[in-house]
XYZ file of C-alpha atoms in Angstrom:
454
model
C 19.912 45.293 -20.325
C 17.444 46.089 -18.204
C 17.072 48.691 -15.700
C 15.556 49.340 -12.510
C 13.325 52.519 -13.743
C 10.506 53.601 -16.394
C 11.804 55.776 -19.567
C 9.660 58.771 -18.026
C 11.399 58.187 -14.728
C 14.957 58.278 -15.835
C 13.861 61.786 -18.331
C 12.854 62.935 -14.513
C 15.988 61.990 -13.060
C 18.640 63.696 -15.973
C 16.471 67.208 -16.292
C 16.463 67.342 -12.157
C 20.421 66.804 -12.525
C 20.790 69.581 -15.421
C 19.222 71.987 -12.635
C 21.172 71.141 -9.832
C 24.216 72.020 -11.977
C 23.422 74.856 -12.824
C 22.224 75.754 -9.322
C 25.781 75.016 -8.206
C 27.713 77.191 -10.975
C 25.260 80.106 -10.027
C 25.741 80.103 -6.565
C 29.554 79.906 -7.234
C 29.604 82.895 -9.116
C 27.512 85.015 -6.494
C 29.946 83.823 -3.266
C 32.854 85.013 -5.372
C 31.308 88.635 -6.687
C 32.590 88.633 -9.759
C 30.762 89.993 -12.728
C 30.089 86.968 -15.481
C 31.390 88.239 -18.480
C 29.167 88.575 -21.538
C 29.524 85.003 -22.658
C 28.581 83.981 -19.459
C 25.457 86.266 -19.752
C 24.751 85.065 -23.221
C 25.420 81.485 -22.230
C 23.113 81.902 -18.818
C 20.611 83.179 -21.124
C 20.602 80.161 -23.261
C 20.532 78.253 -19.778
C 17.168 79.934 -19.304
C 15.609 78.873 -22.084
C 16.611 75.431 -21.811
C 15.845 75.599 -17.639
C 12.428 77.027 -18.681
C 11.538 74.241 -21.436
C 13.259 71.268 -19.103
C 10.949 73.263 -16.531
C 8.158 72.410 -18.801
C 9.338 68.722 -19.591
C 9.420 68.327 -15.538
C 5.858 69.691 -14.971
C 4.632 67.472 -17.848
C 6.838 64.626 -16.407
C 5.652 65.612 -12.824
C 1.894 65.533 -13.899
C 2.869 61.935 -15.138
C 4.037 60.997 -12.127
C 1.321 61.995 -10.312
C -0.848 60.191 -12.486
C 1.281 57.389 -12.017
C 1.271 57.505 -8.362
C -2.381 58.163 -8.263
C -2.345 54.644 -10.007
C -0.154 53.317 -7.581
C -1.590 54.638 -4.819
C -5.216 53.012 -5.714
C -3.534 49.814 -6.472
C -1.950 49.784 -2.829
C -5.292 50.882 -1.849
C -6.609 47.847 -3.578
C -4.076 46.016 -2.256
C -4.475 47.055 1.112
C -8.465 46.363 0.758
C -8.009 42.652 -0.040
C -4.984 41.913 2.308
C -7.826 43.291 5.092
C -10.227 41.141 3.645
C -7.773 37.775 3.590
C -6.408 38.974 7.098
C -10.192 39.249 8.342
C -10.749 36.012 6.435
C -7.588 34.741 8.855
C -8.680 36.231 11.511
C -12.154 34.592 11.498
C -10.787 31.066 10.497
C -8.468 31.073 13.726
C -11.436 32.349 15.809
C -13.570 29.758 14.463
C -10.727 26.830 15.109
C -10.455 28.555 18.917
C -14.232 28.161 18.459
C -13.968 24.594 17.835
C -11.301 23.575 20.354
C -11.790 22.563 23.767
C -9.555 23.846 26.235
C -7.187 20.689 26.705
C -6.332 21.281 22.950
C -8.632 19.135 21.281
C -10.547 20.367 18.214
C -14.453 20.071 19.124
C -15.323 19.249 15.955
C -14.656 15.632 14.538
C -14.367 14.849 10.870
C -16.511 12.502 9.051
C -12.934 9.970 8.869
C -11.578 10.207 12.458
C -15.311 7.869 12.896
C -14.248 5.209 10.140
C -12.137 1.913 12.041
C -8.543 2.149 11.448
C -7.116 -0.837 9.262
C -4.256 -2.611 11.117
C -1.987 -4.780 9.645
C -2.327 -8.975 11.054
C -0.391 -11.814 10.889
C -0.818 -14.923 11.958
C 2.369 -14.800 14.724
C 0.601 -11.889 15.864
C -2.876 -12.979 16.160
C -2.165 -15.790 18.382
C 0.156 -13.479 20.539
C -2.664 -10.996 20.844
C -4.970 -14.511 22.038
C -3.150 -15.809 24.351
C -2.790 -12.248 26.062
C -6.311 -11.361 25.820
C -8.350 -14.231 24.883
C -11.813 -14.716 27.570
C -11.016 -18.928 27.719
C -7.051 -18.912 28.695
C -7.399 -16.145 31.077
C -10.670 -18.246 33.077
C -8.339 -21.161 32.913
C -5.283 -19.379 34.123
C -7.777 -18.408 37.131
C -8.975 -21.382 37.583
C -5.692 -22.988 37.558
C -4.885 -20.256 40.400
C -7.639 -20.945 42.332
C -6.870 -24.655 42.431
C -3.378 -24.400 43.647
C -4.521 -22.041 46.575
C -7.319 -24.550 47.487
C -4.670 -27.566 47.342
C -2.604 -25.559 49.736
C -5.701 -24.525 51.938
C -6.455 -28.181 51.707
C -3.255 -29.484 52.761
C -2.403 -26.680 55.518
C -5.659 -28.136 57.064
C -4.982 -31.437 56.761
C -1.916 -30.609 58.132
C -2.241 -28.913 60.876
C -5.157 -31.173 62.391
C -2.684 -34.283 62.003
C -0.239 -32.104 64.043
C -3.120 -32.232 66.952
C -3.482 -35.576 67.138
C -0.354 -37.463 66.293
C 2.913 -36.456 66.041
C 4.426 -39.447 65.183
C 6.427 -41.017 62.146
C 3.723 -41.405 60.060
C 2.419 -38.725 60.570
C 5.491 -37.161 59.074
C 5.208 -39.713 56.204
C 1.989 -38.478 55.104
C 2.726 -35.258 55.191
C 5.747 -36.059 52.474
C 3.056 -37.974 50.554
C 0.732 -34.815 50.885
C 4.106 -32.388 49.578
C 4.139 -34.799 46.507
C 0.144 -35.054 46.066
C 0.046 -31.218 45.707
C 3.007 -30.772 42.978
C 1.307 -33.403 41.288
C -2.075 -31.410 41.051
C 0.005 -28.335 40.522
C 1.263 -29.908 37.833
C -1.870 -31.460 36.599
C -3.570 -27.700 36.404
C -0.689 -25.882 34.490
C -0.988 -28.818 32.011
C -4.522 -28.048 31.873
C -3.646 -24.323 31.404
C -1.780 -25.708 28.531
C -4.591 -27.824 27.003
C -6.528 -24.814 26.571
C -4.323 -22.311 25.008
C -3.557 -24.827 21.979
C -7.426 -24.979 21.627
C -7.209 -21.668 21.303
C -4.558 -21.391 18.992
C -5.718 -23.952 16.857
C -9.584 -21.540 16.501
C -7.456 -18.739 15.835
C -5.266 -20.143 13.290
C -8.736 -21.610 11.914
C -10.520 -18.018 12.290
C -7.748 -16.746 10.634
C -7.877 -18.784 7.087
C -11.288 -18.215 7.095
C -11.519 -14.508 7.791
C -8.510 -14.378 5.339
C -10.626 -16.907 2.958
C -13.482 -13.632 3.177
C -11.165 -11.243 2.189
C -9.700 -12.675 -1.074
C -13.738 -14.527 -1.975
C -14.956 -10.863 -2.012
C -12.441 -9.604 -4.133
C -13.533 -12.591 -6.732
C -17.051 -11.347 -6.452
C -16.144 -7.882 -7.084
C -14.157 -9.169 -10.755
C -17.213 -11.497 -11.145
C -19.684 -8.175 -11.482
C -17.298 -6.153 -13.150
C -17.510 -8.987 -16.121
C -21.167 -9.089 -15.447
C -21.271 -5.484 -15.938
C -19.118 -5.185 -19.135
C -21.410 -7.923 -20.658
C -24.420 -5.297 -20.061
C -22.643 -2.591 -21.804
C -21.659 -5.189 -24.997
C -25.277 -6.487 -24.605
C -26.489 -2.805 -24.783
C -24.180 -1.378 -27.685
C -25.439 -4.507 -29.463
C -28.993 -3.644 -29.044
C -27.778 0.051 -30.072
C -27.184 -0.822 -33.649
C -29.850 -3.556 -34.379
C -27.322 -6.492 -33.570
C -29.065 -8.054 -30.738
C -32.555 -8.504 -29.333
C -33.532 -6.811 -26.223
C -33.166 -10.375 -24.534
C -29.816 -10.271 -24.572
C -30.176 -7.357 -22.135
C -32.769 -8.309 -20.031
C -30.420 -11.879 -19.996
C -27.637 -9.102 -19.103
C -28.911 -7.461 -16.702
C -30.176 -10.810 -14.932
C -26.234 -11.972 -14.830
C -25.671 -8.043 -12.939
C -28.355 -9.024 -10.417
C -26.809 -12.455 -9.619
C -23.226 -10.952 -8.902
C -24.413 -8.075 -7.107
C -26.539 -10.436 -4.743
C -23.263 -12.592 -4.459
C -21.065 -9.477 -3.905
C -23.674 -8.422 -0.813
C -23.556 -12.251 0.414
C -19.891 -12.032 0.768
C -19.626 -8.368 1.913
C -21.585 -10.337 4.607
C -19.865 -13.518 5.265
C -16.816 -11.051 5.462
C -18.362 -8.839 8.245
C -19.333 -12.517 10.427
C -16.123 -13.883 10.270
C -14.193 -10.543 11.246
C -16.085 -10.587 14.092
C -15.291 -14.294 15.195
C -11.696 -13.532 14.433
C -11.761 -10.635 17.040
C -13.811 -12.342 19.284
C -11.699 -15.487 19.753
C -8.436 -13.182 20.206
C -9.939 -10.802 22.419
C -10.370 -7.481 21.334
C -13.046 -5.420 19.709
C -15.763 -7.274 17.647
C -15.680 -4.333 15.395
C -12.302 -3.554 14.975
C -10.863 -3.805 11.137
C -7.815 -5.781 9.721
C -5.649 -6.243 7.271
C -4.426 -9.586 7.224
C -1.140 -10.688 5.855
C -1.469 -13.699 3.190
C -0.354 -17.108 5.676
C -0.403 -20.235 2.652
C 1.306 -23.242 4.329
C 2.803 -24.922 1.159
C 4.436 -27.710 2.973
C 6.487 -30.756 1.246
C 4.349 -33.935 2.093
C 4.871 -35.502 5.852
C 8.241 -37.418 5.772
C 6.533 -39.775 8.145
C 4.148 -42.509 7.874
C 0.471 -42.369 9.635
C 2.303 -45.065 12.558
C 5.176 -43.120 13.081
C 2.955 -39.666 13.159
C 0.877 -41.387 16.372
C 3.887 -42.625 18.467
C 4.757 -38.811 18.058
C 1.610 -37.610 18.866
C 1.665 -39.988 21.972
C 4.585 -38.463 22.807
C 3.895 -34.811 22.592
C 0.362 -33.981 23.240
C -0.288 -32.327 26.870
C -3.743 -34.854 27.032
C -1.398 -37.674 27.622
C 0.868 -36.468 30.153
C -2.364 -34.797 32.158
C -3.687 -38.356 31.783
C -0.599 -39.981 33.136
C -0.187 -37.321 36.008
C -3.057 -38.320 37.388
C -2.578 -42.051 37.694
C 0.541 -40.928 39.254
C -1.910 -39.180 41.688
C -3.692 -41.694 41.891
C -1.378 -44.403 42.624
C 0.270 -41.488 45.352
C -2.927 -41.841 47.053
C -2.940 -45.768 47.008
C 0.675 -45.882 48.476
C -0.481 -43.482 51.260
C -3.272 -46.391 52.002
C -0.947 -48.647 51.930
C 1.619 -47.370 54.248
C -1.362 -47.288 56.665
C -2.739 -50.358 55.910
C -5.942 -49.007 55.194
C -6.619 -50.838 51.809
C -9.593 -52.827 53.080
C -11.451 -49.997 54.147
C -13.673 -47.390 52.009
C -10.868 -45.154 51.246
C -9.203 -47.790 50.017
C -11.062 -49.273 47.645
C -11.989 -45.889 46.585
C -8.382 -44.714 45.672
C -7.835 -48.302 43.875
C -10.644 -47.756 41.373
C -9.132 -44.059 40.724
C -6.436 -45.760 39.663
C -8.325 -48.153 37.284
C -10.002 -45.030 36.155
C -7.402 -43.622 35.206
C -5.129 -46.255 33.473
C -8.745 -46.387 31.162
C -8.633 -42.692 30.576
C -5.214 -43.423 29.093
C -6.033 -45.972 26.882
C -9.265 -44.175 25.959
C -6.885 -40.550 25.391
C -4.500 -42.952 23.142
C -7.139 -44.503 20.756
C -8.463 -40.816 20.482
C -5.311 -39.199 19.279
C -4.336 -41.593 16.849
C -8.036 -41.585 15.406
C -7.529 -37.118 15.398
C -3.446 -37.844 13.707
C -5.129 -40.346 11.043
C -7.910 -38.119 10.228
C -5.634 -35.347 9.926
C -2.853 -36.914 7.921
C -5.449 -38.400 5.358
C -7.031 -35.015 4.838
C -3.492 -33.188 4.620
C -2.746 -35.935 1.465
C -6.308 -35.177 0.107
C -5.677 -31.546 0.412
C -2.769 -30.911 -1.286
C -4.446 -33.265 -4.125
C -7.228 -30.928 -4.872
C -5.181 -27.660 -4.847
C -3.659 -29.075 -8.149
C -7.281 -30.207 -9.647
C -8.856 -27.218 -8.943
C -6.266 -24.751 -9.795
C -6.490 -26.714 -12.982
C -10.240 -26.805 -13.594
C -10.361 -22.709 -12.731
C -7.877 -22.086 -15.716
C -9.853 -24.406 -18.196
C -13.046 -22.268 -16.883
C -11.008 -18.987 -17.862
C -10.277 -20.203 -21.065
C -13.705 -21.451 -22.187
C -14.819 -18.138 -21.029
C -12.716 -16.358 -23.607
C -13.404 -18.088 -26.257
C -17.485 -17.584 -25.468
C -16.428 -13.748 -25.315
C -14.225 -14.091 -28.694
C -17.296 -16.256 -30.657
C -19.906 -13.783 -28.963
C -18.033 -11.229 -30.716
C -18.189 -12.731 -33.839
C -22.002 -13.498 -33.734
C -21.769 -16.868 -32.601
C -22.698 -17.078 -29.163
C -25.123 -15.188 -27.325
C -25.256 -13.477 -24.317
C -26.838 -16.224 -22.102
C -23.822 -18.695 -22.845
C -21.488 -15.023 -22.029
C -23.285 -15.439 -18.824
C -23.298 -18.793 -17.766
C -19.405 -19.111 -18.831
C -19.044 -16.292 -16.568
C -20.785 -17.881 -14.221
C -18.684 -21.309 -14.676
C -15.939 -19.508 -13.868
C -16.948 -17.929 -11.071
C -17.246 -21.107 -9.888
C -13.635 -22.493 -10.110
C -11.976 -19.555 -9.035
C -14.050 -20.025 -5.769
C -13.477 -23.966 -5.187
C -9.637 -23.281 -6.033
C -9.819 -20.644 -3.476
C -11.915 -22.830 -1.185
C -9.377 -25.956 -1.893
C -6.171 -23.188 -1.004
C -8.148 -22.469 2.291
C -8.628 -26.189 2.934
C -5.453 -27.151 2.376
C -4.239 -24.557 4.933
C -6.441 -25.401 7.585
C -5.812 -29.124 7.056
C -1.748 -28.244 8.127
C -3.200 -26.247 10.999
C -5.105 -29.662 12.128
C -2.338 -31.661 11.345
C -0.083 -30.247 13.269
C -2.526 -29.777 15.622
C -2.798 -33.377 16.308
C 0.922 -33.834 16.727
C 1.107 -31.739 19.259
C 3.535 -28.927 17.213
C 3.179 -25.362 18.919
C 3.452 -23.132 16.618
């Protein structure tokens, strides 16, 4: 069991109690005057002797606890001293953090990370969100789209209003119908416009995207191609170490090092460029850091053939119905002629070759989308081909690259054919990556062409 006090403290405690007792039974027999009888005496006298050696004990014990609270009191002392020290220590940090913060509440001082670009996480939704909020070419053309409504309606309030100065008459009032149609039909013509240009722009961000993406994972294949490079060196070198190999194998080592690190730095490089064409086509800092989210578009093959893929194209893409809005404005304009019986004169002719114009521009638009769906269909096809071959041709590299590792091992190989294994497979793991990236940015186009939005 263990208690609360020292040995010496609880002699302290029982000797102090023996005393008080016999304190008490003195004073008792004084108040009450009565003579202690000669046992009493003989007994108080024994008292004595035991008072005066407990007396003893309690000096002895007393000088202990002195000693003991000498000891105590320098180790409070101590105490004391460093608690000052670690409160001054407080004391100085806070006055130094007051030091360092302004007086909104800011601390004065930045650290070394609050200056590194946070990482944000990207996906491909989100990218062309962020574009077609912030991107330089959809906002101009949403301006410019502006700006041509409020000059049609400048146009036609003119128009209007000097034709209410000099006739007033029925046809007057025809025109001015013909002139309510003209402008939705230019309305109409500029939001398709508007409309035009934001796919554009979705279809470079969607291509930014794969190849920014594309960086990220080539970079990590450099990085695994120079930590093989660099794990040759060391075999190369513990080789060398015990009279195994020649100091060519090292310099031949060291060479394969050198290549991967200058591949490494070219696409640490490539990475960096196409970052900043990613932010720069959806509008935000040029120097601003993500994390993209892997987008592969492993699609079943087209269910269509190339014919039926046109007539849908023909159907869907904005290009053809700006193209046939304005022959529509154009043949609005001939009618107007004609209801004046103006046809013969300069106008006239004028507004019938806009009209030629612009049955040509349709043909011409037609011819041009079903040459962008073929190319795009054919390429899709080819695409998804070459994912299998080089997917393929990357693993046979891997293998033939462990068995030049297993034979060097064995004596059988040196380090040059290490390297240029390596080195072979290197190169597969990039084409399969490069066919994956293809293939993806062949959907993009494909769809594209049909006029999907996605």
């Amino acid at each position: 069991m263990n208690f609360p006090y020292s040995s010496k403290k609880w002699l302290t405690l029982s000797i102090a109690a023996v005393m008080a007792t016999s304190i008490g039974v003195g004073a008792v027999a004084s108040e009450s005057g009565t003579a202690a009888p000669a046992s009493q005496t003989q007994g108080s006298q024994q008292n004595d002797k035991a008072t005066t050696a407990a007396t003893a004990d309690n000096s002895k014990a007393d000088a202990n606890k002195t000693d003991a609270t000498k000891a105590d009191t320098a180790a409070t002392e101590d105490k004391a001293a460093a608690n000052g020290t670690a409160d001054a220590k407080a004391t100085e940090t806070k006055a130094t953090d007051a030091k360092n913060t302004s007086p909104s509440g800011t601390t004065g001082t930045t650290n070394a990370s609050d200056s590194t670009p946070a990482t944000e996480q990207m996906t491909l939704a989100k990218a062309i969100e962020q574009a077609m909020q912030t991107n330089s070419k959809i906002q101009t053309a949403r301006l410019e789209a502006k700006t041509a409504d409020i000059n049609q309606s400048l146009a036609y309030d003119s128009a209007a209003d000097m034709r209410g100065l000099l006739d007033r008459s029925l046809e007057a009032s025809k025109q001015k119908y013909i002139g309510t149609k003209q402008a939705d039909l230019t309305k109409k013509l500029n939001q398709l416009a508007v409309k035009v240009t934001e796919n554009q722009v979705k279809l470079g961000v969607q291509q930014a995207y794969y190849n920014l993406l594309h960086a990220q994972a080539d970079l990590e294949l450099k990085k695994q191609s120079l930590n093989r490079a660099q794990t040759q060196l060391k075999v190369a070198k513990a080789a060398f170490d015990v009279g195994t190999k020649a100091k060519t194998d090292i310099l031949q080592a060291e060479m394969g090092v050198a290549g991967a690190q200058a591949a490494l730095a070219a696409a640490e490089n490539t990475l960096e460029i196409n970052g900043m064409k990613f932010n720069e086509i959806i509008g935000v800092d040029v120097n601003k850091k993500w994390k993209l989210t892997p987008e592969n578009k492993q699609i079943a093959a087209p269910a269509m053939n190339l014919q039926q893929a046109q007539e849908q194209a023909l159907k869907q893409r904005h290009e053809i119905v700006q193209k046939e809005g304005e022959l529509e404005l154009a043949n609005t304009t001939v009618n107007v002629l004609e209801d004046w019986s103006m046809q013969a004169t300069y106008n006239g002719r004028i507004a019938k070759n806009n009209v030629e114009k612009a049955k040509l521009a349709i043909e011409e638009q037609n011819r041009q989308i079903k040459t962008e769906v073929a190319e795009a269909y054919l390429n899709l096809n080819a695409a998804r081909v070459a994912i299998d071959f080089r997917k393929k041709a990357m693993e046979a590299a891997a293998e033939s690259y462990r068995l030049t590792n297993l034979r060097f091992e064995n004596g059988l190989a040196t380090t040059l054919e290490v390297i240029q294994a390596e080195e072979e497979l290197a190169e597969k793991e990039n084409q399969h990556l490069e066919a994956i990236r293809n293939y993806n940015l062949a959907v993009v186009n494909f769809e594209n062409a049909l006029g999907v939005n996605k």
